[in-house]
Structures are given as C-alpha cells and as structure tokens.
mmCIF file of C-alpha atoms and ligand atoms in Angstrom:
data_model
loop_
_atom_site.group_PDB
_atom_site.id
_atom_site.type_symbol
_atom_site.label_atom_id
_atom_site.label_comp_id
_atom_site.label_asym_id
_atom_site.label_seq_id
_atom_site.Cartn_x
_atom_site.Cartn_y
_atom_site.Cartn_z
ATOM 1 C CA MET A 1 88.830 65.677 89.180
ATOM 2 C CA PHE A 2 91.202 66.736 86.418
ATOM 3 C CA ASN A 3 89.864 70.297 86.642
ATOM 4 C CA THR A 4 90.283 70.362 90.448
ATOM 5 C CA PHE A 5 93.882 69.222 89.987
ATOM 6 C CA ILE A 6 94.412 72.002 87.411
ATOM 7 C CA ALA A 7 92.825 74.602 89.736
ATOM 8 C CA ASN A 8 95.073 73.575 92.656
ATOM 9 C CA SER A 9 98.192 73.572 90.449
ATOM 10 C CA MET A 10 97.570 77.078 89.100
ATOM 11 C CA PRO A 11 99.703 78.986 91.660
ATOM 12 C CA TYR A 12 102.666 76.704 90.832
ATOM 13 C CA MET A 13 102.431 76.988 87.051
ATOM 14 C CA PRO A 14 105.058 79.080 85.243
ATOM 15 C CA LYS A 15 103.928 82.716 84.894
ATOM 16 C CA ALA A 16 104.124 82.532 81.080
ATOM 17 C CA MET A 17 101.775 79.553 81.058
ATOM 18 C CA VAL A 18 99.187 81.248 83.302
ATOM 19 C CA GLY A 19 99.599 84.350 81.128
ATOM 20 C CA PHE A 20 98.725 82.386 78.013
ATOM 21 C CA PHE A 21 95.346 81.371 79.455
ATOM 22 C CA ALA A 22 94.757 84.613 81.376
ATOM 23 C CA LYS A 23 95.093 87.069 78.475
ATOM 24 C CA ARG A 24 91.326 87.054 77.969
ATOM 25 C CA TYR A 25 90.683 88.467 81.463
ATOM 26 C CA VAL A 26 92.911 91.571 81.341
ATOM 27 C CA ALA A 27 93.085 94.519 78.937
ATOM 28 C CA GLY A 28 96.899 94.547 79.064
ATOM 29 C CA ALA A 29 99.770 95.873 81.155
ATOM 30 C CA LEU A 30 99.441 99.595 80.319
ATOM 31 C CA PRO A 31 96.736 102.210 80.956
ATOM 32 C CA GLU A 32 96.513 102.723 77.177
ATOM 33 C CA ASP A 33 95.435 99.073 76.897
ATOM 34 C CA ALA A 34 92.537 99.767 79.266
ATOM 35 C CA PHE A 35 91.556 102.899 77.295
ATOM 36 C CA SER A 36 91.526 101.125 73.932
ATOM 37 C CA MET A 37 89.614 98.163 75.412
ATOM 38 C CA THR A 38 87.065 100.593 76.884
ATOM 39 C CA LYS A 39 86.670 102.290 73.497
ATOM 40 C CA ALA A 40 85.985 98.915 71.898
ATOM 41 C CA LEU A 41 83.448 98.023 74.620
ATOM 42 C CA ASN A 42 81.763 101.418 74.271
ATOM 43 C CA ALA A 43 81.506 100.874 70.498
ATOM 44 C CA GLU A 44 79.693 97.587 71.261
ATOM 45 C CA GLY A 45 77.256 99.479 73.515
ATOM 46 C CA ALA A 46 78.761 98.370 76.849
ATOM 47 C CA MET A 47 80.035 100.609 79.642
ATOM 48 C CA GLY A 48 83.272 99.917 81.531
ATOM 49 C CA THR A 49 84.765 99.978 84.985
ATOM 50 C CA ILE A 50 88.564 100.235 84.887
ATOM 51 C CA ASP A 51 90.549 98.457 87.603
ATOM 52 C CA LEU A 52 94.278 98.843 88.199
ATOM 53 C CA LEU A 53 95.637 95.414 89.163
ATOM 54 C CA GLY A 54 97.818 95.103 92.241
ATOM 55 C CA GLU A 55 96.369 94.218 95.610
ATOM 56 C CA PHE A 56 97.372 93.385 99.196
ATOM 57 C CA THR A 57 100.357 95.690 99.063
ATOM 58 C CA ASP A 58 102.325 96.426 102.233
ATOM 59 C CA ASP A 59 104.510 98.944 100.423
ATOM 60 C CA ILE A 60 103.496 102.556 101.024
ATOM 61 C CA ASN A 61 105.260 103.736 97.857
ATOM 62 C CA LYS A 62 103.280 101.287 95.768
ATOM 63 C CA ALA A 63 100.054 102.570 97.345
ATOM 64 C CA LYS A 64 101.113 106.141 96.435
ATOM 65 C CA GLN A 65 101.827 105.066 92.855
ATOM 66 C CA THR A 66 98.354 103.520 92.730
ATOM 67 C CA VAL A 67 96.837 106.905 93.611
ATOM 68 C CA GLU A 68 98.825 108.603 90.831
ATOM 69 C CA MET A 69 97.955 105.929 88.273
ATOM 70 C CA TYR A 70 94.245 106.220 89.048
ATOM 71 C CA LYS A 71 94.488 110.014 88.620
ATOM 72 C CA LEU A 72 96.045 109.470 85.196
ATOM 73 C CA VAL A 73 93.225 107.055 84.348
ATOM 74 C CA LEU A 74 90.614 109.605 85.488
ATOM 75 C CA ASP A 75 92.258 112.377 83.416
ATOM 76 C CA ASN A 76 92.079 110.151 80.357
ATOM 77 C CA ILE A 77 88.490 109.061 80.964
ATOM 78 C CA GLU A 78 87.607 112.752 80.925
ATOM 79 C CA LYS A 79 89.854 113.706 77.996
ATOM 80 C CA GLN A 80 88.942 110.733 75.797
ATOM 81 C CA LYS A 81 85.251 110.885 76.844
ATOM 82 C CA LEU A 82 85.210 107.199 77.758
ATOM 83 C CA ASN A 83 81.968 105.740 79.056
ATOM 84 C CA THR A 84 83.476 104.099 82.113
ATOM 85 C CA ASN A 85 83.891 104.481 85.839
ATOM 86 C CA ILE A 86 86.681 103.016 88.003
ATOM 87 C CA SER A 87 86.874 100.225 90.576
ATOM 88 C CA ILE A 88 89.298 100.406 93.500
ATOM 89 C CA LYS A 89 90.380 97.941 96.201
ATOM 90 C CA PRO A 90 91.281 98.915 99.804
ATOM 91 C CA SER A 91 94.213 96.490 99.818
ATOM 92 C CA ALA A 92 95.831 98.265 96.862
ATOM 93 C CA PHE A 93 95.893 101.479 98.898
ATOM 94 C CA GLY A 94 97.729 100.090 101.904
ATOM 95 C CA ILE A 95 95.083 98.697 104.229
ATOM 96 C CA LEU A 96 97.636 96.076 105.246
ATOM 97 C CA PHE A 97 99.838 98.991 106.273
ATOM 98 C CA ASN A 98 97.062 100.650 108.294
ATOM 99 C CA GLU A 99 93.473 101.804 107.819
ATOM 100 C CA GLU A 100 94.343 105.517 108.035
ATOM 101 C CA THR A 101 96.645 105.183 105.026
ATOM 102 C CA SER A 102 94.149 103.396 102.806
ATOM 103 C CA THR A 103 91.336 105.750 103.852
ATOM 104 C CA LYS A 104 93.486 108.805 103.055
ATOM 105 C CA PHE A 105 94.524 107.486 99.630
ATOM 106 C CA MET A 106 91.083 106.210 98.645
ATOM 107 C CA THR A 107 89.472 109.486 99.699
ATOM 108 C CA GLU A 108 91.995 111.316 97.513
ATOM 109 C CA VAL A 109 91.069 109.204 94.471
ATOM 110 C CA ILE A 110 87.310 109.430 95.098
ATOM 111 C CA SER A 111 87.490 113.241 95.589
ATOM 112 C CA TYR A 112 89.488 113.603 92.370
ATOM 113 C CA ALA A 113 86.990 111.433 90.478
ATOM 114 C CA HIS A 114 84.041 113.295 92.026
ATOM 115 C CA SER A 115 85.477 116.644 90.862
ATOM 116 C CA LYS A 116 85.273 115.234 87.314
ATOM 117 C CA GLY A 117 81.832 113.646 87.785
ATOM 118 C CA ILE A 118 83.235 110.111 87.541
ATOM 119 C CA PHE A 119 81.795 107.395 89.775
ATOM 120 C CA VAL A 120 84.012 105.074 91.857
ATOM 121 C CA ARG A 121 83.121 101.526 92.879
ATOM 122 C CA ILE A 122 84.852 100.299 96.034
ATOM 123 C CA ASP A 123 85.361 96.561 95.435
ATOM 124 C CA MET A 124 84.753 94.166 98.314
ATOM 125 C CA GLU A 125 87.659 91.999 99.427
ATOM 126 C CA ASN A 126 87.694 89.221 102.037
ATOM 127 C CA HIS A 127 85.738 89.335 105.300
ATOM 128 C CA PRO A 128 88.259 91.133 107.570
ATOM 129 C CA TYR A 129 87.599 94.232 105.431
ATOM 130 C CA THR A 130 83.792 94.082 105.061
ATOM 131 C CA ASP A 131 82.953 96.498 107.908
ATOM 132 C CA TYR A 132 85.750 98.859 106.911
ATOM 133 C CA THR A 133 84.609 98.972 103.275
ATOM 134 C CA ILE A 134 80.931 99.538 104.087
ATOM 135 C CA ASP A 135 81.780 102.274 106.615
ATOM 136 C CA LEU A 136 84.088 104.030 104.161
ATOM 137 C CA TYR A 137 81.422 103.885 101.429
ATOM 138 C CA LEU A 138 78.758 105.319 103.760
ATOM 139 C CA THR A 139 81.037 108.101 105.024
ATOM 140 C CA LEU A 140 82.243 109.180 101.589
ATOM 141 C CA SER A 141 78.849 108.978 99.923
ATOM 142 C CA ARG A 142 77.478 111.200 102.686
ATOM 143 C CA GLU A 143 80.324 113.732 102.205
ATOM 144 C CA MET A 144 80.211 113.505 98.387
ATOM 145 C CA PRO A 145 76.738 112.366 97.306
ATOM 146 C CA LYS A 146 76.643 109.874 94.398
ATOM 147 C CA SER A 147 80.457 109.789 94.242
ATOM 148 C CA CYS A 148 80.839 106.099 95.037
ATOM 149 C CA GLY A 149 79.236 102.735 95.653
ATOM 150 C CA THR A 150 80.381 99.446 97.045
ATOM 151 C CA VAL A 151 79.953 95.700 96.590
ATOM 152 C CA LEU A 152 78.067 93.094 98.613
ATOM 153 C CA GLN A 153 78.708 89.360 98.414
ATOM 154 C CA ALA A 154 75.827 86.857 98.393
ATOM 155 C CA CYS A 155 78.081 84.167 99.882
ATOM 156 C CA LEU A 156 78.221 86.043 103.203
ATOM 157 C CA LYS A 157 75.454 85.324 105.723
ATOM 158 C CA ARG A 158 75.604 88.934 106.973
ATOM 159 C CA THR A 159 74.755 90.506 103.598
ATOM 160 C CA ILE A 160 70.992 90.695 104.080
ATOM 161 C CA ASP A 161 71.564 92.696 107.299
ATOM 162 C CA ASP A 162 74.169 94.858 105.577
ATOM 163 C CA ILE A 163 71.571 95.799 102.953
ATOM 164 C CA LYS A 164 69.132 96.897 105.682
ATOM 165 C CA HIS A 165 71.863 98.901 107.437
ATOM 166 C CA ILE A 166 73.034 100.579 104.222
ATOM 167 C CA ALA A 167 69.483 101.367 103.088
ATOM 168 C CA ASP A 168 68.742 102.977 106.470
ATOM 169 C CA SER A 169 71.950 105.050 106.318
ATOM 170 C CA THR A 170 71.877 106.517 102.822
ATOM 171 C CA GLU A 171 69.356 108.140 100.487
ATOM 172 C CA GLN A 172 69.881 105.790 97.543
ATOM 173 C CA ALA A 173 72.312 102.906 97.937
ATOM 174 C CA ASN A 174 74.501 102.057 94.951
ATOM 175 C CA ILE A 175 75.501 98.412 95.248
ATOM 176 C CA ARG A 176 77.178 95.856 93.014
ATOM 177 C CA LEU A 177 75.832 92.460 94.064
ATOM 178 C CA CYS A 178 78.033 89.437 93.320
ATOM 179 C CA LYS A 179 78.515 85.916 94.694
ATOM 180 C CA GLY A 180 81.908 86.695 96.296
ATOM 181 C CA ILE A 181 85.218 85.305 95.102
ATOM 182 C CA TYR A 182 87.059 84.766 98.388
ATOM 183 C CA LYS A 183 87.086 81.435 100.247
ATOM 184 C CA GLU A 184 85.415 82.280 103.558
ATOM 185 C CA PRO A 185 84.884 80.174 106.730
ATOM 186 C CA ASP A 186 81.670 78.108 107.012
ATOM 187 C CA GLU A 187 80.608 80.007 110.158
ATOM 188 C CA ILE A 188 80.127 83.219 108.209
ATOM 189 C CA ALA A 189 79.557 82.090 104.629
ATOM 190 C CA TYR A 190 77.437 79.785 102.503
ATOM 191 C CA ASN A 191 79.860 77.456 100.790
ATOM 192 C CA ASN A 192 77.149 75.733 98.764
ATOM 193 C CA ARG A 193 76.259 76.811 95.218
ATOM 194 C CA LYS A 194 72.457 76.587 95.633
ATOM 195 C CA LYS A 195 72.474 78.487 98.935
ATOM 196 C CA VAL A 196 74.601 81.271 97.428
ATOM 197 C CA GLN A 197 72.215 81.479 94.447
ATOM 198 C CA ASP A 198 69.163 81.618 96.768
ATOM 199 C CA ASN A 199 70.774 84.287 98.918
ATOM 200 C CA PHE A 200 71.793 86.300 95.839
ATOM 201 C CA LEU A 201 68.164 86.484 94.662
ATOM 202 C CA GLU A 202 66.883 87.237 98.174
ATOM 203 C CA CYS A 203 69.426 90.052 98.525
ATOM 204 C CA LEU A 204 68.618 91.392 95.053
ATOM 205 C CA GLU A 205 64.899 91.490 95.859
ATOM 206 C CA LEU A 206 65.568 93.362 99.111
ATOM 207 C CA LEU A 207 67.827 95.845 97.273
ATOM 208 C CA PHE A 208 65.063 96.487 94.725
ATOM 209 C CA GLN A 209 62.512 96.922 97.544
ATOM 210 C CA LYS A 210 64.874 99.435 99.176
ATOM 211 C CA LYS A 211 65.123 101.311 95.832
ATOM 212 C CA ALA A 212 68.887 100.792 95.542
ATOM 213 C CA TYR A 213 70.640 101.153 92.188
ATOM 214 C CA VAL A 214 72.082 97.663 91.644
ATOM 215 C CA GLY A 215 74.887 96.373 89.441
ATOM 216 C CA ILE A 216 73.833 92.741 88.980
ATOM 217 C CA ALA A 217 77.271 91.146 88.658
ATOM 218 C CA THR A 218 77.014 87.548 87.514
ATOM 219 C CA HIS A 219 77.421 85.222 84.536
ATOM 220 C CA ASP A 220 75.219 82.548 86.097
ATOM 221 C CA ASP A 221 72.085 81.882 83.997
ATOM 222 C CA VAL A 222 70.056 80.985 87.097
ATOM 223 C CA LEU A 223 70.799 84.423 88.543
ATOM 224 C CA VAL A 224 70.449 86.344 85.278
ATOM 225 C CA ASN A 225 67.020 84.720 84.720
ATOM 226 C CA GLY A 226 66.040 85.272 88.369
ATOM 227 C CA ALA A 227 67.085 88.930 88.088
ATOM 228 C CA MET A 228 64.967 89.343 84.942
ATOM 229 C CA GLU A 229 61.917 88.062 86.835
ATOM 230 C CA LEU A 230 62.539 90.502 89.692
ATOM 231 C CA ILE A 231 63.055 93.374 87.248
ATOM 232 C CA LYS A 232 59.622 92.541 85.786
ATOM 233 C CA LYS A 233 58.025 92.085 89.225
ATOM 234 C CA TYR A 234 59.213 95.525 90.401
ATOM 235 C CA LYS A 235 58.529 97.109 86.969
ATOM 236 C CA LEU A 236 62.010 98.618 86.795
ATOM 237 C CA GLU A 237 62.958 100.855 83.882
ATOM 238 C CA LYS A 238 66.212 100.076 82.045
ATOM 239 C CA HIS A 239 68.018 103.031 83.690
ATOM 240 C CA GLU A 240 67.196 101.774 87.208
ATOM 241 C CA TYR A 241 69.708 98.865 87.265
ATOM 242 C CA GLU A 242 72.581 97.452 85.246
ATOM 243 C CA PHE A 243 74.154 94.080 84.599
ATOM 244 C CA GLN A 244 77.896 93.718 85.146
ATOM 245 C CA MET A 245 80.289 91.117 83.754
ATOM 246 C CA LEU A 246 84.005 90.403 83.772
ATOM 247 C CA LEU A 247 86.155 90.974 80.694
ATOM 248 C CA GLY A 248 86.739 87.677 78.892
ATOM 249 C CA VAL A 249 83.753 85.818 80.318
ATOM 250 C CA ARG A 250 80.660 84.631 78.391
ATOM 251 C CA SER A 251 80.706 87.000 75.430
ATOM 252 C CA GLU A 252 77.487 85.405 74.096
ATOM 253 C CA LEU A 253 75.633 86.463 77.284
ATOM 254 C CA ARG A 254 77.143 89.944 76.922
ATOM 255 C CA LYS A 255 75.787 90.231 73.364
ATOM 256 C CA ARG A 256 72.349 88.921 74.408
ATOM 257 C CA LEU A 257 71.992 91.412 77.285
ATOM 258 C CA LEU A 258 73.030 94.302 75.042
ATOM 259 C CA ALA A 259 70.733 93.202 72.222
ATOM 260 C CA ASP A 260 67.843 93.157 74.704
ATOM 261 C CA GLY A 261 68.621 96.783 75.613
ATOM 262 C CA HIS A 262 69.943 96.272 79.174
ATOM 263 C CA ARG A 263 72.655 98.531 80.562
ATOM 264 C CA LEU A 264 75.813 96.410 80.805
ATOM 265 C CA ARG A 265 79.161 97.256 82.381
ATOM 266 C CA ILE A 266 82.348 95.266 81.823
ATOM 267 C CA TYR A 267 85.009 95.034 84.543
ATOM 268 C CA THR A 268 88.219 95.938 82.716
ATOM 269 C CA PRO A 269 91.442 95.267 84.663
ATOM 270 C CA PHE A 270 94.896 96.328 83.514
ATOM 271 C CA GLY A 271 98.395 96.514 84.974
ATOM 272 C CA GLU A 272 101.687 94.751 85.477
ATOM 273 C CA ASP A 273 100.380 92.836 88.513
ATOM 274 C CA TRP A 274 98.005 90.613 86.564
ATOM 275 C CA LEU A 275 99.049 87.271 88.076
ATOM 276 C CA PRO A 276 96.969 86.954 91.319
ATOM 277 C CA TYR A 277 93.826 88.286 89.599
ATOM 278 C CA SER A 278 94.290 85.929 86.658
ATOM 279 C CA ILE A 279 94.832 82.910 88.906
ATOM 280 C CA ARG A 280 91.568 83.729 90.734
ATOM 281 C CA ARG A 281 89.722 83.932 87.411
ATOM 282 C CA LEU A 282 91.225 80.705 86.072
ATOM 283 C CA LYS A 283 90.416 78.867 89.323
ATOM 284 C CA GLU A 284 86.784 79.921 88.794
ATOM 285 C CA ASN A 285 86.792 78.122 85.503
ATOM 286 C CA PRO A 286 89.670 75.608 85.352
ATOM 287 C CA ALA A 287 87.843 73.874 82.496
ATOM 288 C CA ILE A 288 89.376 76.528 80.190
ATOM 289 C CA VAL A 289 92.892 75.390 81.099
ATOM 290 C CA GLY A 290 91.877 71.746 81.514
ATOM 291 C CA SER A 291 90.438 71.340 78.026
ATOM 292 C CA ALA A 292 93.435 73.079 76.403
ATOM 293 C CA ILE A 293 95.886 70.827 78.280
ATOM 294 C CA LYS A 294 93.830 67.717 77.459
ATOM 295 C CA GLY A 295 93.902 68.815 73.810
ATOM 296 C CA ILE A 296 97.700 69.129 73.898
ATOM 297 C CA LEU A 297 98.119 65.742 75.656
ATOM 298 C CA THR A 298 95.766 63.889 73.318
ATOM 299 C CA GLY A 299 97.023 65.661 70.182
HETATM 300 P P1 FAD B 301 79.629 81.154 88.265
HETATM 301 O O1 FAD B 301 78.762 79.997 88.591
HETATM 302 O O2 FAD B 301 80.998 81.161 88.819
HETATM 303 O O3 FAD B 301 79.735 81.317 86.704
HETATM 304 C C1 FAD B 301 78.644 81.117 85.826
HETATM 305 C C2 FAD B 301 79.218 80.749 84.466
HETATM 306 O O4 FAD B 301 79.991 81.833 83.956
HETATM 307 C C3 FAD B 301 80.203 79.572 84.508
HETATM 308 O O5 FAD B 301 79.523 78.357 84.401
HETATM 309 C C4 FAD B 301 81.082 79.861 83.321
HETATM 310 O O6 FAD B 301 80.425 79.494 82.129
HETATM 311 C C5 FAD B 301 81.175 81.362 83.337
HETATM 312 N N1 FAD B 301 82.337 81.843 84.106
HETATM 313 C C6 FAD B 301 82.353 82.327 85.358
HETATM 314 N N2 FAD B 301 83.596 82.707 85.716
HETATM 315 C C7 FAD B 301 84.377 82.440 84.655
HETATM 316 C C8 FAD B 301 85.758 82.603 84.383
HETATM 317 N N3 FAD B 301 86.581 83.148 85.266
HETATM 318 N N4 FAD B 301 86.237 82.224 83.163
HETATM 319 C C9 FAD B 301 85.404 81.723 82.219
HETATM 320 N N5 FAD B 301 84.086 81.532 82.422
HETATM 321 C C10 FAD B 301 83.580 81.883 83.617
HETATM 322 N N6 FAD B 301 83.888 89.229 93.828
HETATM 323 C C11 FAD B 301 84.211 89.772 95.032
HETATM 324 O O7 FAD B 301 84.392 89.039 96.007
HETATM 325 N N7 FAD B 301 84.375 91.124 95.168
HETATM 326 C C12 FAD B 301 84.163 91.987 94.139
HETATM 327 O O8 FAD B 301 84.302 93.202 94.326
HETATM 328 C C13 FAD B 301 83.788 91.446 92.877
HETATM 329 N N8 FAD B 301 83.573 92.240 91.803
HETATM 330 C C14 FAD B 301 83.065 91.694 90.658
HETATM 331 C C15 FAD B 301 82.725 92.527 89.596
HETATM 332 C C16 FAD B 301 82.093 92.016 88.481
HETATM 333 C C17 FAD B 301 81.689 92.942 87.371
HETATM 334 C C18 FAD B 301 81.821 90.611 88.389
HETATM 335 C C19 FAD B 301 81.093 90.025 87.215
HETATM 336 C C20 FAD B 301 82.223 89.773 89.400
HETATM 337 C C21 FAD B 301 82.867 90.289 90.535
HETATM 338 N N9 FAD B 301 83.279 89.464 91.570
HETATM 339 C C22 FAD B 301 83.659 90.020 92.764
HETATM 340 C C23 FAD B 301 83.388 87.997 91.357
HETATM 341 C C24 FAD B 301 82.120 87.260 91.756
HETATM 342 O O9 FAD B 301 81.995 87.293 93.155
HETATM 343 C C25 FAD B 301 82.161 85.801 91.279
HETATM 344 O O10 FAD B 301 83.265 85.167 91.834
HETATM 345 C C26 FAD B 301 82.231 85.649 89.776
HETATM 346 O O11 FAD B 301 81.406 86.570 89.131
HETATM 347 C C27 FAD B 301 81.746 84.246 89.358
HETATM 348 O O12 FAD B 301 80.425 84.044 89.769
HETATM 349 P P2 FAD B 301 79.174 83.968 88.763
HETATM 350 O O13 FAD B 301 78.013 84.623 89.446
HETATM 351 O O14 FAD B 301 79.523 84.506 87.449
HETATM 352 O O15 FAD B 301 78.798 82.419 88.731
#
C-alpha cells in the first residue's frame, strides 16, 4: 500500500526529489552523456540504443530541434564508432500536431541514419498510435530495407494479429517485444500480470516461427527463462535475436546475460526532458523510492 501511495504521489513530488531517484535511468542531460554511457556499455560487451527524451510535443519548433539533435547523435555514432542504434518516438516529432509532420520528420531521421548504415527503432506509444506506427514502419522498411524496426506490446490483445500482418507484409520483421508501459483500457488490453506474461511468450513464439529478428525487451525472470526455452526449441543462433534492457534496471541480470554470450542492448535515454520518462520508470518500481523514504523516516 505504501508503494502504491508513493507511485501515485510521484507526479506531485518536487522535480529535484524525482531527479534524485531517477538518475539511474538516464545517461544525463547532454548528448555527450549518452556517448560516454554508450562507450562504457560497449566496453562491458553491451550494445546501446540512444533515445532523446521529450515526447508528446505540440510545438513544431521542438519537433524540428529533435530532428537536428538526432542528426548530431547519428554523426557522433559514426565518428566515435559507437556500437549503438537509436530509438525514436512519433510523439516527439509532432504527431500531436499532425501525422504528416511526424511522418516527414521521422522519415528524415531514418533516411539520414540509413545513409550511415545505422538502424532506427520506432518506439511504440499508447494505442491511438499503434496503427500509425506499424504502417510507418512497414512503409519505410519497404522503401529502405533493414533501415528500421518497431515495437509490439504484449499487453495489447491485437498484438498476435499484428505479428501475422507484419510477417505477411515484410521479408524479415525486426520487432522489439515488450509488455507495454501505457495504461490501456480493459477492452483492448490485458491488465493482468499473468495474462500479459502468457501473451508475451505466445507472441515471442509466433515471431520466432515467422523468422523475425526479435529484441526481447524485459527484466522479468519468467519471460527471460521462457525466452531461453523458446530459443532452445527453435535452435536459434546467438546472432538471430537479442535481449534488451533499460539503463539502470537489474544490472545483475545484464551481467548474467552477457556472461552467457547473449547479444544485449541497453536503452540509453538522455536529454533535458527527463521528468515524464523518469516518473514512468519509478512508477514501475516504486519500491526503489519507497524503501529509501522508509529508511529516511525510520533513521
Ligand atoms: P516487470 O515485471 O515490470 O519487471 C521485472 C523486474 O524488473 C521487476 O520485478 C524489477 O525487479 C525490475 N524492474 C522493472 N522495471 C524497473 C524499474 N523501472 N526500476 C527498477 N527495477 C525495475 N514500453 C512501451 O510501451 N513501448 C516501448 O517502446 C518500450 N520500449 C522498451 C524498450 C526496452 C529496451 C525495455 C526493456 C522496455 C521497453 N518498454 C516499452 C517498457 C516495457 O513495456 C515494460 O514496461 C518494462 O520493461 C517493465 O516490464 P518488464 O518486462 O521488465 O517486467
């Protein structure tokens, strides 16, 4: 109950206080912070995916700045030979403004990345944007093969059908599979932990059957163990899938996966707009804040 109270209070906490707990989840405010974090991850044997924070913007100038910042990131990935790709969100490119704007800006970033041989992951946001995101991924990966991939969420009831549709529409799908972070209505989503886990493994099996390249994005032992069994069942080689984790989460799992020789990619966000992302992460695990506050209160 204490943790639920903490989770619900998060949006009302002073920014500095959230920042104190959220530091672990973000590389820093500047692009250089993301580059040095990526270097450190690469030295550990992990790959990266760099994400510029800042989402749901209705300011066209901010969306333009996002394009320019991603180009700077891509230039540096190339120059500094970083082993990382990038992740982008439709809502950071002005989808709230209109779809044409976000499509134009995202296409610009993906084309720029493609010219440098750098892969782009189009993150999945909440359900009003699912169709848009899948369509954009299919269109751009047809125009620029292997330039981009997208994300599917196991919490959504539609995901199994989306996998079939994507597999029928592209030569080799490139999908990050995750549980899904957004609170979605019961009519369209499983809002029960066990059902989401079951659907995750069902979706993962179908993706493997369809020969997709999958980023298995989870820190949940049930899903990591289930994925290992499927990897064995389908006799996949290490280069035919990867695990993905968030910066700041379960470093012992990260070390174990790397020690066992799996490909592992760490989601590495940076930017001034760290607050909404950090609140989402802390709400996922309010125990982090809860135990620190309990410690302060009890001395
Ligand atoms: P959980 O049951 O939430 O976590 C398992 C265990 O991991 C917890 O018991 C805890 O020990 C630890 N843990 C999990 N989260 C935290 C945390 N924040 N702080 C500390 N410990 C934690 N969602 C989307 O909707 N769209 C996306 O595009 C998207 N991209 C993602 C990219 C990556 C690389 C990853 C790893 C996740 C992404 N997510 C995305 C988020 C995802 O949907 C889940 O919300 C998130 O991964 C938590 O689910 P879990 O499978 O790790 O299971």
